[in-house]
Short mmCIF file of C-alpha atoms in Angstrom, two decimals:
data_model
loop_
_atom_site.label_atom_id
_atom_site.label_comp_id
_atom_site.label_asym_id
_atom_site.label_seq_id
_atom_site.Cartn_x
_atom_site.Cartn_y
_atom_site.Cartn_z
CA UNK A 120 0.00 0.00 0.00
CA UNK A 121 2.83 2.42 0.84
CA UNK A 122 4.54 1.67 -2.50
CA UNK A 123 1.30 2.33 -4.36
CA UNK A 124 0.79 5.61 -2.53
CA UNK A 125 4.37 6.67 -3.25
CA UNK A 126 4.02 5.91 -6.99
CA UNK A 127 0.73 7.78 -7.24
CA UNK A 128 2.23 10.80 -5.53
CA UNK A 129 5.25 10.81 -7.84
CA UNK A 130 3.03 10.48 -10.91
CA UNK A 131 0.86 13.37 -9.75
CA UNK A 132 3.91 15.57 -9.12
CA UNK A 133 5.42 14.77 -12.54
CA UNK A 134 2.16 15.40 -14.35
CA UNK A 135 1.67 18.77 -12.65
CA UNK A 136 5.25 19.68 -13.63
CA UNK A 137 4.58 18.77 -17.26
CA UNK A 138 1.41 20.84 -17.33
CA UNK A 139 3.22 23.81 -15.85
CA UNK A 140 5.99 23.64 -18.44
CA UNK A 141 3.63 23.09 -21.42
CA UNK A 142 1.21 25.90 -20.59
CA UNK A 143 1.08 28.54 -23.29
CA UNK A 144 3.17 26.55 -25.82
CA UNK A 145 1.50 26.03 -29.20
CA UNK A 146 4.18 24.58 -31.48
CA UNK A 147 7.86 23.90 -31.93
CA UNK A 148 9.48 23.97 -35.37
CA UNK A 149 12.62 22.17 -36.53
CA UNK A 150 14.13 23.42 -39.79
CA UNK A 151 17.68 22.11 -39.42
CA UNK A 152 17.60 19.38 -42.07
CA UNK A 153 18.98 20.95 -45.26
CA UNK A 154 17.88 17.96 -47.37
CA UNK A 155 14.17 18.27 -46.51
CA UNK A 156 11.85 20.67 -48.33
CA UNK A 157 8.12 20.90 -48.81
CA UNK A 158 6.64 19.23 -51.89
CA UNK A 159 5.91 21.76 -54.62
CA UNK A 160 2.76 22.09 -56.67
CA UNK A 161 2.55 21.18 -60.34
CA UNK A 162 2.90 24.76 -61.58
CA UNK A 163 5.83 25.59 -59.28
CA UNK A 164 9.49 25.63 -60.35
CA UNK A 165 9.03 25.78 -64.11
CA UNK A 166 11.76 27.36 -66.22
CA UNK A 167 12.59 28.34 -69.80
CA UNK A 168 16.09 28.61 -71.22
CA UNK A 169 17.73 29.83 -74.42
CA UNK A 170 21.36 29.32 -75.40
CA UNK A 171 23.76 29.54 -78.27
CA UNK A 172 27.20 28.22 -79.02
CA UNK A 173 29.08 25.79 -81.22
CA UNK A 174 28.77 22.13 -82.16
CA UNK A 175 30.81 19.58 -84.02
CA UNK A 176 29.64 16.49 -85.91
CA UNK A 177 31.57 13.22 -85.85
CA UNK A 178 30.96 11.41 -89.13
CA UNK A 179 32.71 9.04 -91.51
CA UNK A 180 35.16 11.61 -92.95
CA UNK A 181 35.56 14.12 -90.14
CA UNK A 182 39.34 13.50 -89.93
CA UNK A 183 39.70 14.91 -93.43
CA UNK A 184 38.61 18.37 -92.26
CA UNK A 185 40.38 20.87 -90.03
CA UNK A 186 39.02 21.48 -86.54
CA UNK A 187 37.81 24.99 -87.33
CA UNK A 188 36.00 23.93 -90.52
CA UNK A 189 34.02 21.34 -88.58
CA UNK A 190 32.54 23.84 -86.11
CA UNK A 191 28.99 25.05 -86.74
CA UNK A 192 26.54 27.25 -84.80
CA UNK A 193 24.21 25.72 -82.21
CA UNK A 194 20.91 26.88 -80.77
CA UNK A 195 19.14 25.50 -77.68
CA UNK A 196 15.59 26.31 -76.52
CA UNK A 197 14.14 24.39 -73.56
CA UNK A 198 11.19 24.31 -71.17
CA UNK A 199 11.36 22.28 -67.98
CA UNK A 200 10.38 21.77 -64.37
CA UNK A 201 12.14 20.79 -61.17
CA UNK A 202 10.06 18.29 -59.20
CA UNK A 203 12.48 18.33 -56.28
CA UNK A 204 15.66 20.34 -55.68
CA UNK A 205 17.58 17.36 -57.04
CA UNK A 206 15.47 15.99 -59.91
CA UNK A 207 13.92 17.74 -62.89
CA UNK A 208 12.94 17.25 -66.52
CA UNK A 209 13.06 19.38 -69.64
CA UNK A 210 12.08 19.26 -73.29
CA UNK A 211 14.69 20.88 -75.56
CA UNK A 212 15.01 21.90 -79.18
CA UNK A 213 18.64 21.75 -80.30
CA UNK A 214 19.67 22.47 -83.85
CA UNK A 215 20.66 24.79 -86.70
CA UNK A 216 23.33 23.14 -88.86
CA UNK A 217 26.16 20.61 -88.93
CA UNK A 218 29.31 20.46 -91.04
CA UNK A 219 30.96 17.35 -92.41
CA UNK A 220 32.59 15.79 -95.45
CA UNK A 221 31.04 13.71 -98.23
CA UNK A 222 32.38 11.73 -101.17
CA UNK A 223 28.93 11.24 -102.71
CA UNK A 224 27.74 14.86 -102.84
CA UNK A 225 25.14 14.14 -100.10
CA UNK A 226 24.20 17.37 -98.34
CA UNK A 227 27.13 18.93 -100.19
CA UNK A 228 27.55 22.68 -100.61
CA UNK A 229 29.72 22.01 -103.67
CA UNK A 230 32.93 23.21 -102.07
CA UNK A 231 35.78 20.66 -102.40
CA UNK A 232 38.10 19.97 -99.52
CA UNK A 233 41.50 20.98 -100.85
CA UNK A 234 44.02 18.14 -101.18
CA UNK A 235 41.68 15.52 -99.75
CA UNK A 236 40.90 12.81 -102.31
CA UNK A 237 39.24 9.72 -100.83
CA UNK A 238 39.59 6.43 -102.76
CA UNK A 239 39.65 8.28 -106.08
CA UNK A 240 36.93 10.76 -105.15
CA UNK A 241 37.45 14.32 -104.06
CA UNK A 242 35.73 15.06 -100.76
CA UNK A 243 33.34 17.96 -100.53
CA UNK A 244 32.02 19.88 -97.58
CA UNK A 245 28.64 19.01 -96.10
CA UNK A 246 26.12 21.34 -94.51
CA UNK A 247 23.20 19.60 -92.82
CA UNK A 248 20.25 21.62 -91.54
CA UNK A 249 18.79 19.64 -88.65
CA UNK A 250 17.09 19.66 -85.31
CA UNK A 251 17.18 17.36 -82.29
CA UNK A 252 14.02 17.39 -80.13
CA UNK A 253 14.85 15.58 -76.90
CA UNK A 254 13.59 15.05 -73.37
CA UNK A 255 16.12 14.99 -70.53
CA UNK A 256 16.10 13.98 -66.89
CA UNK A 257 18.31 16.30 -64.83
CA UNK A 258 20.04 15.44 -61.56
CA UNK A 259 21.22 18.43 -59.54
CA UNK A 260 24.19 16.89 -57.72
CA UNK A 261 24.81 20.07 -55.74
CA UNK A 262 21.40 19.83 -54.07
CA UNK A 263 21.38 16.03 -53.85
CA UNK A 264 24.70 15.78 -52.03
CA UNK A 265 25.10 19.16 -50.34
CA UNK A 266 21.49 19.95 -49.52
CA UNK A 267 19.17 22.53 -51.02
CA UNK A 268 20.36 26.13 -51.00
CA UNK A 269 18.43 28.85 -52.78
CA UNK A 270 21.49 31.13 -52.79
CA UNK A 271 24.11 28.67 -54.08
CA UNK A 272 26.09 30.28 -56.92
CA UNK A 273 26.93 27.15 -58.93
CA UNK A 274 24.78 24.08 -59.47
CA UNK A 275 26.02 21.06 -61.41
CA UNK A 276 23.33 18.96 -63.07
CA UNK A 277 24.27 15.94 -65.21
CA UNK A 278 21.45 14.68 -67.40
CA UNK A 279 20.45 11.85 -69.71
CA UNK A 280 17.80 11.88 -72.39
CA UNK A 281 16.37 10.48 -75.57
CA UNK A 282 15.17 12.37 -78.63
CA UNK A 283 14.17 12.50 -82.26
CA UNK A 284 16.76 13.92 -84.67
CA UNK A 285 15.92 14.99 -88.22
CA UNK A 286 17.87 16.29 -91.20
CA UNK A 287 15.70 18.72 -93.18
CA UNK A 288 17.04 18.70 -96.75
CA UNK A 289 17.06 15.80 -99.19
CA UNK A 290 17.95 13.16 -98.39
CA UNK A 291 16.04 13.81 -95.17
CA UNK A 292 16.47 11.39 -92.31
CA UNK A 293 14.77 10.71 -89.01
CA UNK A 294 16.64 8.93 -86.27
CA UNK A 295 16.41 8.28 -82.52
CA UNK A 296 19.07 10.14 -80.58
CA UNK A 297 20.64 9.47 -77.17
CA UNK A 298 21.82 12.49 -75.19
CA UNK A 299 24.21 12.80 -72.27
CA UNK A 300 25.47 16.04 -70.80
CA UNK A 301 26.21 18.37 -67.90
CA UNK A 302 24.23 21.54 -67.22
CA UNK A 303 26.18 24.11 -65.20
CA UNK A 304 24.01 26.87 -63.73
CA UNK A 305 25.39 30.09 -62.27
CA UNK A 306 22.98 32.16 -60.17
CA UNK A 307 22.57 35.80 -61.16
CA UNK A 308 19.35 36.51 -59.27
CA UNK A 309 16.47 34.49 -57.81
CA UNK A 310 14.88 34.43 -61.27
CA UNK A 311 17.87 34.32 -63.65
CA UNK A 312 20.72 31.82 -64.17
CA UNK A 313 23.56 31.80 -66.67
CA UNK A 314 24.00 28.30 -68.12
CA UNK A 315 26.91 26.41 -69.61
CA UNK A 316 25.54 23.27 -71.28
CA UNK A 317 27.96 20.57 -72.46
CA UNK A 318 26.22 17.81 -74.39
CA UNK A 319 27.07 14.72 -76.40
CA UNK A 320 24.59 13.08 -78.79
CA UNK A 321 24.67 9.66 -80.42
CA UNK A 322 22.75 8.93 -83.64
CA UNK A 323 22.72 6.18 -86.27
CA UNK A 324 25.52 6.13 -88.85
CA UNK A 325 23.04 6.73 -91.69
CA UNK A 326 21.89 10.11 -90.37
CA UNK A 327 24.25 12.13 -92.63
CA UNK A 328 23.29 10.08 -95.70
CA UNK A 329 26.52 8.08 -95.83
CA UNK A 330 27.27 4.80 -94.14
CA UNK A 331 30.80 3.86 -93.21
CA UNK A 332 32.63 1.84 -90.64
CA UNK A 333 30.90 3.37 -87.65
CA UNK A 334 27.85 1.89 -85.96
CA UNK A 335 26.94 5.30 -84.56
CA UNK A 336 27.82 8.87 -85.30
CA UNK A 337 27.23 11.85 -83.12
CA UNK A 338 27.91 15.41 -82.20
CA UNK A 339 29.22 17.46 -79.31
CA UNK A 340 27.69 20.84 -78.43
CA UNK A 341 28.69 23.57 -76.00
CA UNK A 342 26.26 26.42 -75.45
CA UNK A 343 25.99 29.41 -73.12
CA UNK A 344 22.61 30.90 -72.34
CA UNK A 345 20.10 32.24 -69.84
CA UNK A 346 17.40 30.53 -67.80
CA UNK A 347 14.34 32.30 -66.46
CA UNK A 348 12.64 30.61 -63.49
CA UNK A 349 8.92 31.27 -63.30
CA UNK A 350 7.33 31.96 -59.94
CA UNK A 351 6.67 30.26 -57.67
CA UNK A 352 10.37 29.39 -57.68
CA UNK A 353 12.41 27.58 -55.05
CA UNK A 354 11.23 25.42 -52.15
CA UNK A 355 10.04 26.13 -48.65
CA UNK A 356 11.95 24.44 -45.89
CA UNK A 357 10.35 21.35 -44.43
CA UNK A 358 9.02 22.03 -40.94
CA UNK A 359 8.58 19.39 -38.30
CA UNK A 360 5.88 20.95 -36.16
CA UNK A 361 4.97 19.58 -32.77
CA UNK A 362 1.52 20.90 -31.88
CA UNK A 363 0.14 21.22 -28.39
CA UNK A 364 -3.64 20.99 -28.18
CA UNK A 365 -4.86 23.39 -25.47
CA UNK A 366 -8.10 21.43 -25.09
CA UNK A 367 -6.13 18.23 -24.54
CA UNK A 368 -3.92 20.01 -22.00
CA UNK A 369 -6.96 21.29 -20.13
CA UNK A 370 -8.42 17.78 -20.14
CA UNK A 371 -5.13 16.42 -18.79
CA UNK A 372 -5.13 19.05 -16.04
CA UNK A 373 -8.65 18.03 -15.04
CA UNK A 374 -7.58 14.40 -14.87
CA UNK A 375 -4.56 15.30 -12.78
CA UNK A 376 -6.75 17.35 -10.44
CA UNK A 377 -9.14 14.41 -10.12
CA UNK A 378 -6.20 12.10 -9.42
CA UNK A 379 -4.92 14.50 -6.78
CA UNK A 380 -8.31 14.43 -5.13
CA UNK A 381 -8.31 10.62 -5.18
CA UNK A 382 -4.81 10.69 -3.75
CA UNK A 383 -6.03 12.89 -0.89
CA UNK A 384 -8.88 10.46 -0.22
CA UNK A 385 -6.40 7.59 -0.26
CA UNK A 386 -4.21 9.33 2.31
CA UNK A 387 -7.22 9.97 4.52
CA UNK A 388 -8.38 6.33 4.29
CA UNK A 389 -4.91 5.12 5.25
CA UNK A 390 -4.77 7.56 8.16
CA UNK A 391 -8.16 6.31 9.39
CA UNK A 392 -7.06 2.69 8.99
CA UNK A 393 -9.85 1.96 6.50
CA UNK A 394 -8.08 -0.66 4.38
CA UNK A 395 -11.17 -1.61 2.38
CA UNK A 396 -11.78 1.98 1.26
CA UNK A 397 -8.08 2.41 0.44
CA UNK A 398 -8.02 -0.70 -1.74
CA UNK A 399 -11.13 0.48 -3.59
CA UNK A 400 -9.54 3.86 -4.29
CA UNK A 401 -6.27 2.30 -5.50
CA UNK A 402 -8.15 -0.09 -7.80
CA UNK A 403 -10.07 2.83 -9.25
CA UNK A 404 -6.88 4.80 -9.84
CA UNK A 405 -5.11 1.93 -11.57
CA UNK A 406 -5.66 1.90 -15.35
CA UNK A 407 -3.77 0.48 -18.29
CA UNK A 408 -1.16 2.70 -19.92
CA UNK A 409 -1.84 3.95 -23.47
CA UNK A 410 -1.17 1.27 -26.08
CA UNK A 411 -0.11 1.75 -29.73
CA UNK A 412 -0.23 -0.81 -32.51
CA UNK A 413 0.84 -0.04 -36.08
CA UNK A 414 -0.27 -1.35 -39.46
CA UNK A 415 1.20 -1.84 -42.90
CA UNK A 416 0.44 0.87 -45.43
CA UNK A 417 -3.09 0.53 -46.77
CA UNK A 418 -3.89 -2.42 -44.44
CA UNK A 419 -6.15 -2.92 -41.42
CA UNK A 420 -5.23 -6.51 -40.49
CA UNK A 421 -3.57 -7.11 -37.14
CA UNK A 422 -0.23 -8.86 -37.17
CA UNK A 423 0.61 -11.62 -34.69
CA UNK A 424 2.89 -9.24 -32.82
CA UNK A 425 0.01 -6.76 -32.50
CA UNK A 426 -2.29 -9.47 -31.12
CA UNK A 427 0.31 -10.42 -28.51
CA UNK A 428 0.67 -6.74 -27.57
CA UNK A 429 -3.11 -6.41 -27.21
CA UNK A 430 -3.12 -9.54 -25.05
CA UNK A 431 -0.88 -7.79 -22.53
CA UNK A 432 -3.17 -4.76 -22.63
CA UNK A 433 -6.23 -6.95 -22.06
CA UNK A 434 -4.63 -8.56 -19.00
CA UNK A 435 -4.01 -5.15 -17.43
CA UNK A 436 -7.56 -3.97 -18.21
CA UNK A 437 -9.00 -7.05 -16.49
CA UNK A 438 -6.93 -6.56 -13.32
CA UNK A 439 -7.55 -2.82 -12.85
CA UNK A 440 -10.63 -0.64 -12.41
CA UNK A 441 -13.58 -2.51 -13.95
CA UNK A 442 -15.41 0.78 -14.49
CA UNK A 443 -12.59 2.35 -16.53
CA UNK A 444 -13.51 3.07 -20.15
CA UNK A 445 -10.89 2.89 -22.91
CA UNK A 446 -11.13 4.70 -26.25
CA UNK A 447 -9.77 2.89 -29.30
CA UNK A 448 -8.77 5.55 -31.84
CA UNK A 449 -7.77 4.68 -35.39
CA UNK A 450 -5.43 6.76 -37.56
CA UNK A 451 -4.07 6.78 -41.10
CA UNK A 452 -1.11 8.51 -42.77
CA UNK A 453 -2.32 11.76 -44.37
CA UNK A 454 0.49 11.61 -46.91
CA UNK A 455 -0.94 8.48 -48.50
CA UNK A 456 -4.41 8.03 -49.99
CA UNK A 457 -7.44 10.30 -50.23
CA UNK A 458 -9.45 11.69 -47.31
CA UNK A 459 -12.22 9.16 -47.94
CA UNK A 460 -9.80 6.21 -48.05
CA UNK A 461 -7.99 7.34 -44.90
CA UNK A 462 -11.27 7.83 -43.00
CA UNK A 463 -12.42 4.32 -43.90
CA UNK A 464 -8.99 2.81 -43.18
CA UNK A 465 -8.66 4.43 -39.75
CA UNK A 466 -12.15 3.19 -38.82
CA UNK A 467 -11.38 -0.35 -39.97
CA UNK A 468 -8.14 -0.37 -37.94
CA UNK A 469 -9.95 0.74 -34.79
CA UNK A 470 -12.61 -1.91 -35.37
CA UNK A 471 -9.93 -4.60 -35.76
CA UNK A 472 -8.45 -3.73 -32.35
CA UNK A 473 -11.92 -3.61 -30.77
CA UNK A 474 -12.83 -7.04 -32.17
CA UNK A 475 -9.54 -8.52 -30.96
CA UNK A 476 -9.99 -7.24 -27.40
CA UNK A 477 -13.63 -8.33 -27.20
CA UNK A 478 -13.66 -11.61 -29.14
CA UNK A 479 -10.19 -12.97 -28.40
CA UNK A 480 -9.52 -11.62 -24.90
CA UNK A 481 -13.02 -11.17 -23.47
CA UNK A 482 -12.89 -7.47 -22.60
CA UNK A 483 -16.44 -6.23 -21.81
CA UNK A 484 -17.86 -3.96 -24.49
CA UNK A 485 -18.92 -1.56 -21.73
CA UNK A 486 -15.24 -0.72 -21.17
CA UNK A 487 -14.50 0.09 -24.82
CA UNK A 488 -15.54 2.71 -27.30
CA UNK A 489 -14.37 3.32 -30.89
CA UNK A 490 -13.21 6.52 -32.55
CA UNK A 491 -11.28 7.31 -35.76
CA UNK A 492 -9.47 10.42 -37.00
CA UNK A 493 -8.81 9.60 -40.68
CA UNK A 494 -5.53 10.78 -42.16
CA UNK A 495 -3.25 12.74 -39.81
CA UNK A 496 0.18 14.32 -40.11
CA UNK A 497 3.15 12.54 -38.57
CA UNK A 498 2.36 12.13 -34.88
CA UNK A 499 5.66 10.71 -33.60
CA UNK A 500 9.30 11.29 -34.60
CA UNK A 501 8.26 12.69 -38.01
CA UNK A 502 7.68 9.07 -39.11
CA UNK A 503 4.54 8.37 -41.21
CA UNK A 504 4.66 4.67 -40.28
CA UNK A 505 3.77 5.57 -36.69
CA UNK A 506 0.63 7.36 -37.90
CA UNK A 507 -0.76 4.16 -39.50
CA UNK A 508 -1.85 3.11 -36.06
CA UNK A 509 -4.45 2.57 -33.36
CA UNK A 510 -3.99 4.10 -29.91
CA UNK A 511 -5.95 2.72 -26.97
CA UNK A 512 -6.06 4.93 -23.88
CA UNK A 513 -8.16 5.44 -20.78
CA UNK A 514 -10.50 8.42 -21.00
#
């Protein structure tokens, strides 16, 4: 009896201390994780870019031309979106013209390459008007490895993509292209970046109208340009918010006050030597601690481990105050599923726990009631798995 009284007194003191410290506090925010940001909406973080530079084609006879004669102008126009600070996509038009050499007058401008006969034929210069329409997936390594920073000066974004490449003039050709490159972005302002885009493209050997010993041909392009980022641009920092419900705090205070009153009655009964009254008060004050069981995503079936856990809870309920009423509250993860699905799922989870306690462990229905909250934000440790749960507590 003395041990019970001592524990009750300590619990009352600790609870009053908690209430005193929590009074007036509404939330606490943690924004220290540089890798976490809030999910953006579909129309956020779109951009458009334009660039110009030079490109060089690698064909069957490129070694017969000087380096400078092989260079041609390049134009890039792209529209894209960043889905996260580290991953984005874009659709790009790349084109203008390519220069090469031909021995069959294909795409020839009629100008011979001086001193360059090829197997009895004099090589002539090629000019190929073309475009390459390609989609790319971009990976911002600066944000992926160093964390998101809206003020970082340089961002390095390798990318891979696939496209459709076409030569305009006869003989026209249409080929699938594979693209690999690095996009270097230099911040000028929140809305403007200067870009250096280095890109390699592979295409079938027949694209330039001549087939030789290569299986693939390709080109390399280097362009410098500008990117405009449409608003809303950037990401808000992810906030882990711990909310304190004033109504719940007031309810807890009332319970602590009631427990203090019961404690006073217990002390009086002990002082008067009324053991029967003291035992009744202690039994009334003893209730099972809150119990939490979790579920797999999208499921409401109890695992074996959960059933064992509920068995322990049932044993405590049976050996404590028979008039105590326990509320079984179901929850779902708000980040998964619709509101309707989460409401149904949280109700089914609460019902599963109720059925287990009543049918398997014989808990009277008069001591249980069911509630459900639908989808909720992360309740514990910022972990959505702990919100796919049922909590059973004494009311």
